[in-house]
XYZ file of C-alpha atoms in Angstrom:
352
model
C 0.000 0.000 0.000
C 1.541 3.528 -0.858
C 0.899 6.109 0.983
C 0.256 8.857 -1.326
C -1.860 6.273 -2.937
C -4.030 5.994 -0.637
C -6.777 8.683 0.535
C -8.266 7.053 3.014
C -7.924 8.698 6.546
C -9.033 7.137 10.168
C -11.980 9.464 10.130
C -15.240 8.689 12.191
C -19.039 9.238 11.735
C -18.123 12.610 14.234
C -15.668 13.843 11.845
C -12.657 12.947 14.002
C -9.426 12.412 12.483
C -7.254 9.342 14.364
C -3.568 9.777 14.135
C -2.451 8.727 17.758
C -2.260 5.244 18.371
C -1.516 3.522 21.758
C 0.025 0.390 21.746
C -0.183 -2.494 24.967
C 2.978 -4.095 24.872
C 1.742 -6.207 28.100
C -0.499 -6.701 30.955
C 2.266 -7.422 33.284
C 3.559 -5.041 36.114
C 5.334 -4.833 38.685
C 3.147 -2.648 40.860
C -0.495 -3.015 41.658
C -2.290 0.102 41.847
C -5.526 -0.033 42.970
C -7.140 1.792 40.797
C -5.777 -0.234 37.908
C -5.237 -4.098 38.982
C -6.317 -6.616 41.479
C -3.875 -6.549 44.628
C -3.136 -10.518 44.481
C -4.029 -13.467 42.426
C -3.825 -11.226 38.831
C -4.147 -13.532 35.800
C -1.903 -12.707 32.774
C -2.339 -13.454 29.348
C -0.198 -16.184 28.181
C 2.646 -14.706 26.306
C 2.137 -16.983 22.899
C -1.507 -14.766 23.195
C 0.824 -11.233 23.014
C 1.553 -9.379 19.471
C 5.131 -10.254 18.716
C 7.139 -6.769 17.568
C 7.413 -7.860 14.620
C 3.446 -8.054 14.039
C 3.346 -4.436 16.009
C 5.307 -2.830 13.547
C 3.248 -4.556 10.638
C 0.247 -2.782 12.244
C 1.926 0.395 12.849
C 3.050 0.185 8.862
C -0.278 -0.484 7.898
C -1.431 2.439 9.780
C 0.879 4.987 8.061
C -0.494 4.672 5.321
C -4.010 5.661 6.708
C -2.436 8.445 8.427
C -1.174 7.148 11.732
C 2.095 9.241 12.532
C 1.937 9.149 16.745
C 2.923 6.251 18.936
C 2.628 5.366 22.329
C 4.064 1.892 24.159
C 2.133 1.358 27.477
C 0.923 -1.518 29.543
C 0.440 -3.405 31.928
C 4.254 -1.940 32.413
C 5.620 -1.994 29.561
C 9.365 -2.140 30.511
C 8.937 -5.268 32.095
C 8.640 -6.656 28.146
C 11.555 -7.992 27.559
C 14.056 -5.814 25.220
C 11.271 -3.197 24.801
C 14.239 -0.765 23.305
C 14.212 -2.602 20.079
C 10.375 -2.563 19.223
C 11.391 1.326 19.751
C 13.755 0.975 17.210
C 11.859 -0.974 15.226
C 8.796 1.759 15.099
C 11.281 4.713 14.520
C 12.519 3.658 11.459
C 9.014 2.937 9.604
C 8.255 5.899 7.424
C 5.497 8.107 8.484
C 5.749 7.893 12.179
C 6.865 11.155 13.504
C 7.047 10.928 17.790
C 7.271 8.205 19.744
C 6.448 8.341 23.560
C 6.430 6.053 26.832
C 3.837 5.460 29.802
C 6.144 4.007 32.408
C 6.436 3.637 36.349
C 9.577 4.129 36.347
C 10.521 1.151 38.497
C 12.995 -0.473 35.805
C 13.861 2.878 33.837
C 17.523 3.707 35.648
C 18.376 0.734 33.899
C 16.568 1.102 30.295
C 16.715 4.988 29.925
C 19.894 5.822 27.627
C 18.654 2.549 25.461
C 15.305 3.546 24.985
C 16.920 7.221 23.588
C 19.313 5.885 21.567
C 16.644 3.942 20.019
C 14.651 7.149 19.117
C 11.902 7.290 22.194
C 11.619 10.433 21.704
C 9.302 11.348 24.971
C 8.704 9.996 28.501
C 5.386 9.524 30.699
C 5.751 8.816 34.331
C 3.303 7.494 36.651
C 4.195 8.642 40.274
C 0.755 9.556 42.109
C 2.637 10.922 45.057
C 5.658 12.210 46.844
C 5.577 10.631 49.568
C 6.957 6.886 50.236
C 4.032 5.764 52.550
C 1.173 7.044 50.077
C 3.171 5.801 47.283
C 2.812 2.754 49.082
C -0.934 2.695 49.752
C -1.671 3.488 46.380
C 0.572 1.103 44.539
C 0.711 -1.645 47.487
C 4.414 -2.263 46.727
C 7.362 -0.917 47.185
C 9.577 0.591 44.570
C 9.759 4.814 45.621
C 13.422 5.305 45.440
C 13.684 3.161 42.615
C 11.327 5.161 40.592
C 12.918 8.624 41.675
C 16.505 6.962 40.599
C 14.730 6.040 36.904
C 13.329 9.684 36.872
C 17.192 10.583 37.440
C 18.516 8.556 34.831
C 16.005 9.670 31.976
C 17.247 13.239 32.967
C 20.660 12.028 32.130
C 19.669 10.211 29.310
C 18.182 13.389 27.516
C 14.632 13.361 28.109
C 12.673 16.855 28.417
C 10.803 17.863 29.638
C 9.769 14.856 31.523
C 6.623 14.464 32.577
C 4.884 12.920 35.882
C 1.107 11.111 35.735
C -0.528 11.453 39.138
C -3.917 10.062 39.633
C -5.888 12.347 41.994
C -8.268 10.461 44.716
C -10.150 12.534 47.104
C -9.343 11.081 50.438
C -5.525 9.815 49.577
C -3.762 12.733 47.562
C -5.076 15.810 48.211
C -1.912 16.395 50.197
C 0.455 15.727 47.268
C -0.924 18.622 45.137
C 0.810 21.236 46.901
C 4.481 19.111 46.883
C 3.320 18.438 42.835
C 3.288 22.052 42.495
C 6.689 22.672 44.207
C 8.247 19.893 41.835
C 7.019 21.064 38.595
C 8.137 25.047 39.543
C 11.830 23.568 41.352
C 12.611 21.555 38.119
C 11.779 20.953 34.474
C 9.459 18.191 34.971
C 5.593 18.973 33.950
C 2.954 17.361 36.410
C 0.017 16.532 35.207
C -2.940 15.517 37.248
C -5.529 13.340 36.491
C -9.061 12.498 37.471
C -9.579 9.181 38.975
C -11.171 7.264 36.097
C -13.761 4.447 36.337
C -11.221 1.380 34.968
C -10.311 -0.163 38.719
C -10.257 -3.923 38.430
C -12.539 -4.481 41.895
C -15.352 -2.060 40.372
C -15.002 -0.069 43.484
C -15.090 3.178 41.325
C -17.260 5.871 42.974
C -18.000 9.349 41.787
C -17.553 10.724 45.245
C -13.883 9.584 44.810
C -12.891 11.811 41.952
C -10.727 14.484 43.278
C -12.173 16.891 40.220
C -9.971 19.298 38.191
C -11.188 22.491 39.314
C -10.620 21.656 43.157
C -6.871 20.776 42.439
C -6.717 24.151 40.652
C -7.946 25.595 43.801
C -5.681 24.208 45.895
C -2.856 25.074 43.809
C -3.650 28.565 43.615
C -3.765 28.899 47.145
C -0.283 27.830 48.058
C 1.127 29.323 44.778
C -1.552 32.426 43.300
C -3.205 32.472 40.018
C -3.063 29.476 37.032
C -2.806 31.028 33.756
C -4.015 28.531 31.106
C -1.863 28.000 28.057
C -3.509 28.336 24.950
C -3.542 25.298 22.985
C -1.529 25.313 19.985
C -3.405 24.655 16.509
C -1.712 21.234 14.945
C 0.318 21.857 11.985
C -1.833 20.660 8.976
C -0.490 18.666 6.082
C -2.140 17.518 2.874
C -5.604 16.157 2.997
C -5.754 16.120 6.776
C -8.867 17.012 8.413
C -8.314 18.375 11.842
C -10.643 18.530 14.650
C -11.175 22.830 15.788
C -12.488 24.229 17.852
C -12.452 27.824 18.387
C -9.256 27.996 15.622
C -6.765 25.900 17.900
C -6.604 22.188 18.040
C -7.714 20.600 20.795
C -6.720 16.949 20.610
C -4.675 16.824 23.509
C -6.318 15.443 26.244
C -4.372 17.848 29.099
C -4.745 21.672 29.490
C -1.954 22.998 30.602
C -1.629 25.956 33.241
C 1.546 28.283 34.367
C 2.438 30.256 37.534
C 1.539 33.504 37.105
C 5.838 33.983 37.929
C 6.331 31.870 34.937
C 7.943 29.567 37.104
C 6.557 25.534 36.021
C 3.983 24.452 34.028
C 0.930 22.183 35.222
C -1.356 20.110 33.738
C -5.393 18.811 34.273
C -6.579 15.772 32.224
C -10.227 16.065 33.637
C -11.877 12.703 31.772
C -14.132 12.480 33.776
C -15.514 16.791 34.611
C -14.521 18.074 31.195
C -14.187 14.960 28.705
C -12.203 15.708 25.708
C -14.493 13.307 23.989
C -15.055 15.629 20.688
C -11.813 16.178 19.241
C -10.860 12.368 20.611
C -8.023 11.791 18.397
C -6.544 8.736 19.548
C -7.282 4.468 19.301
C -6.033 1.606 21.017
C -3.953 -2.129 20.218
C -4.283 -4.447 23.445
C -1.059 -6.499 23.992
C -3.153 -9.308 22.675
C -3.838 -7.427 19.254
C -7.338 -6.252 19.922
C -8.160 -2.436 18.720
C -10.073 -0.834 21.071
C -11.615 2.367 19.494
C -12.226 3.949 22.715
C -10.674 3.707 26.272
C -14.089 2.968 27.871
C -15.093 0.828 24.334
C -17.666 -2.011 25.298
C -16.290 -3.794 21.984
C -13.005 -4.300 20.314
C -11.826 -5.591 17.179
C -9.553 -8.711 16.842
C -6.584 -8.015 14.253
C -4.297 -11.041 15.641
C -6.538 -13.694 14.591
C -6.339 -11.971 10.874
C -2.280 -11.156 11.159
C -1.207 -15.110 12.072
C -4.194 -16.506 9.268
C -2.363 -14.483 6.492
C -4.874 -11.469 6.329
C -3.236 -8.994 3.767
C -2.183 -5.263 4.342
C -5.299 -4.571 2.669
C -7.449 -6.243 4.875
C -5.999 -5.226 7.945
C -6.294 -1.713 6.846
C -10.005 -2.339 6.621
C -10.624 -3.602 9.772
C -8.411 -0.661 11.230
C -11.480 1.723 9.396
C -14.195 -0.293 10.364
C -13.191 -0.075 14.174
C -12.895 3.678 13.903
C -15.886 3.717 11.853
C -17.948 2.508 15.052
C -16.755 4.768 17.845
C -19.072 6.210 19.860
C -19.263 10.133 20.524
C -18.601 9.475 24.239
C -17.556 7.257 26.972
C -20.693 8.686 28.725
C -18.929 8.573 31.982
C -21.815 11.227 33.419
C -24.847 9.770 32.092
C -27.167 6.959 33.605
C -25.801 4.657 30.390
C -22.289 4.231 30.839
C -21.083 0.902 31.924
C -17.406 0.269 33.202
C -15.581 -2.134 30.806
C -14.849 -5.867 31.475
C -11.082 -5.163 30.992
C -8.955 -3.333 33.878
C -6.603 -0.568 32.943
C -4.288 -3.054 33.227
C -5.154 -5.049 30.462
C -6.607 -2.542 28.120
C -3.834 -0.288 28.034
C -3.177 2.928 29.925
């Protein structure tokens, strides 16, 4: 299939353009957080039932040519996939793809950093919902706080910036980690970015009453540190036959808005999924480590490409299947309506 060739664009029935795609690499971990995996007694997926890299990058390749240009490797924790660096260097060298980027906890990264950036990861996700070892603790029920602090250290050294921290906000557990969040991001180069405690928990103990929402972490900020400024979102640089999602002249795709110190000193960031979904200029898809695309995060349905990759399914085909799935999204997750039903799969084994 050539790309010029080919018109056809991840488009769906909302007029949203998919070029972000997030791949599973596994549902392993080493960590179990509670508001992604079981504590005890997790069952994995076999690993014959996982996408080899090779078949990854034959699905990345295919979806080049329908305009796919934005990776990102997550989990289950994806460094604990064995020689992770050269799927990396795999996906950097297919034409097309123009960033590559990492959801990580950190917990093996002093030791993978400098081969993950010399294989062209070109940015760096890290889950750390707080600052402090014993709530660390309680939220992850494991240890592993100094050794994601020392893989923090060593992506510094390794080149990555900015980097930036995922902390899950949960009313009754992290409230006191905002204000320490907001010392980090204005002390150092590292972006925080809070988000709202989602409904993907594998005990179903989810509760609306536990969402710590955006606007009250904004408040709490601004007390200790005075006034957020938001920073306006930058329109995405359009190429030839793209359709991009606008609104209001500036792309919104991102799923974090991003706020400064009025000082100029740091940069902060909400992802508020569930207060202010960024549902409408969604531009982003999912592969499951056992080659499932899931068209939404909160998706009730997915579509099986593994079974068509190992029966000899052609580009073509696979192409197809990648329209059909966008095709069939939904216009929401509907997270805030009586109709929304959490998902069979954990975080853990969806993807995060």
């Amino acid at each position: 299939m050539n790309h010029k060739q080919s018109p056809r664009r991840l488009i769906d029935r909302f007029g949203r353009l998919h070029n972000n795609l997030r791949i599973s690499v596994t549902d392993r971990c080493n960590i179990r957080c509670f508001y992604c995996m079981p504590a005890d007694n997790v069952e994995f997926m076999p690993k014959a039932h996982l996408l080899t890299f090779e078949e990854i990058e034959r699905i990345v390749r295919v979806g080049t040519t329908l305009g796919i240009d934005r990776i990102r490797l997550t989990g289950g924790e994806p460094l604990v996939r064995r020689d992770l660096h050269e799927l990396v260097r795999l996906l950097a060298a297919v034409p097309g793809i123009r960033d590559i980027g990492l959801t990580t906890n950190g917990i093996l990264l002093d030791e993978q950093a400098q081969l993950l950036k010399d294989a062209g990861l070109k940015r760096l996700n890290v889950s750390l919902d707080a600052l402090d070892p014993e709530i660390f603790k309680a939220v992850t029920r494991r240890d592993g706080y100094e050794r994601v602090l020392a893989g923090i250290e060593a992506a510094r050294r390794s080149g990555f910036s900015p980097i930036k921290l995922n902390a899950v906000s949960v009313r009754g557990l992290t409230e006191d980690q905002i204000v320490p969040f907001g010392h980090l991001a204005r002390e150092t180069a590292t972006v925080v970015r809070f988000i709202e405690f989602m409904p993907l928990d594998a005990d179903g103990q989810w509760q609306r009453d536990k969402v710590l929402f955006a606007h009250e972490i904004i408040s709490i900020l601004e007390s200790e540190f005075g006034p957020l400024l938001p920073v306006p979102r930058k329109a995405s640089e359009p190429r030839a036959g793209d359709l991009l999602p606008v609104i209001g002249g500036a792309s919104t795709q991102a799923p974090a808005q991003d706020y400064e110190f009025a000082d100029g000193r740091g940069r902060i960031g909400l992802i508020a999924s569930v207060s202010q979904p960024f549902c409408a200029s969604c531009n982003r898809f999912r592969l499951t480590a056992d080659g499932k695309f899931r068209n939404c995060l909160f998706s009730l349905e997915e579509t099986d490409v593994k079974t068509m990759l190992r029966s000899g399914g052609t580009d073509e085909e696979i192409a197809d299947l990648m329209l059909a799935c966008i095709a069939a999204k939904n216009e929401g997750h509907e997270i805030n309506t009586a109709n929304f039903i959490q998902p069979d799969r954990p975080m853990h084994s969806i993807g995060g």
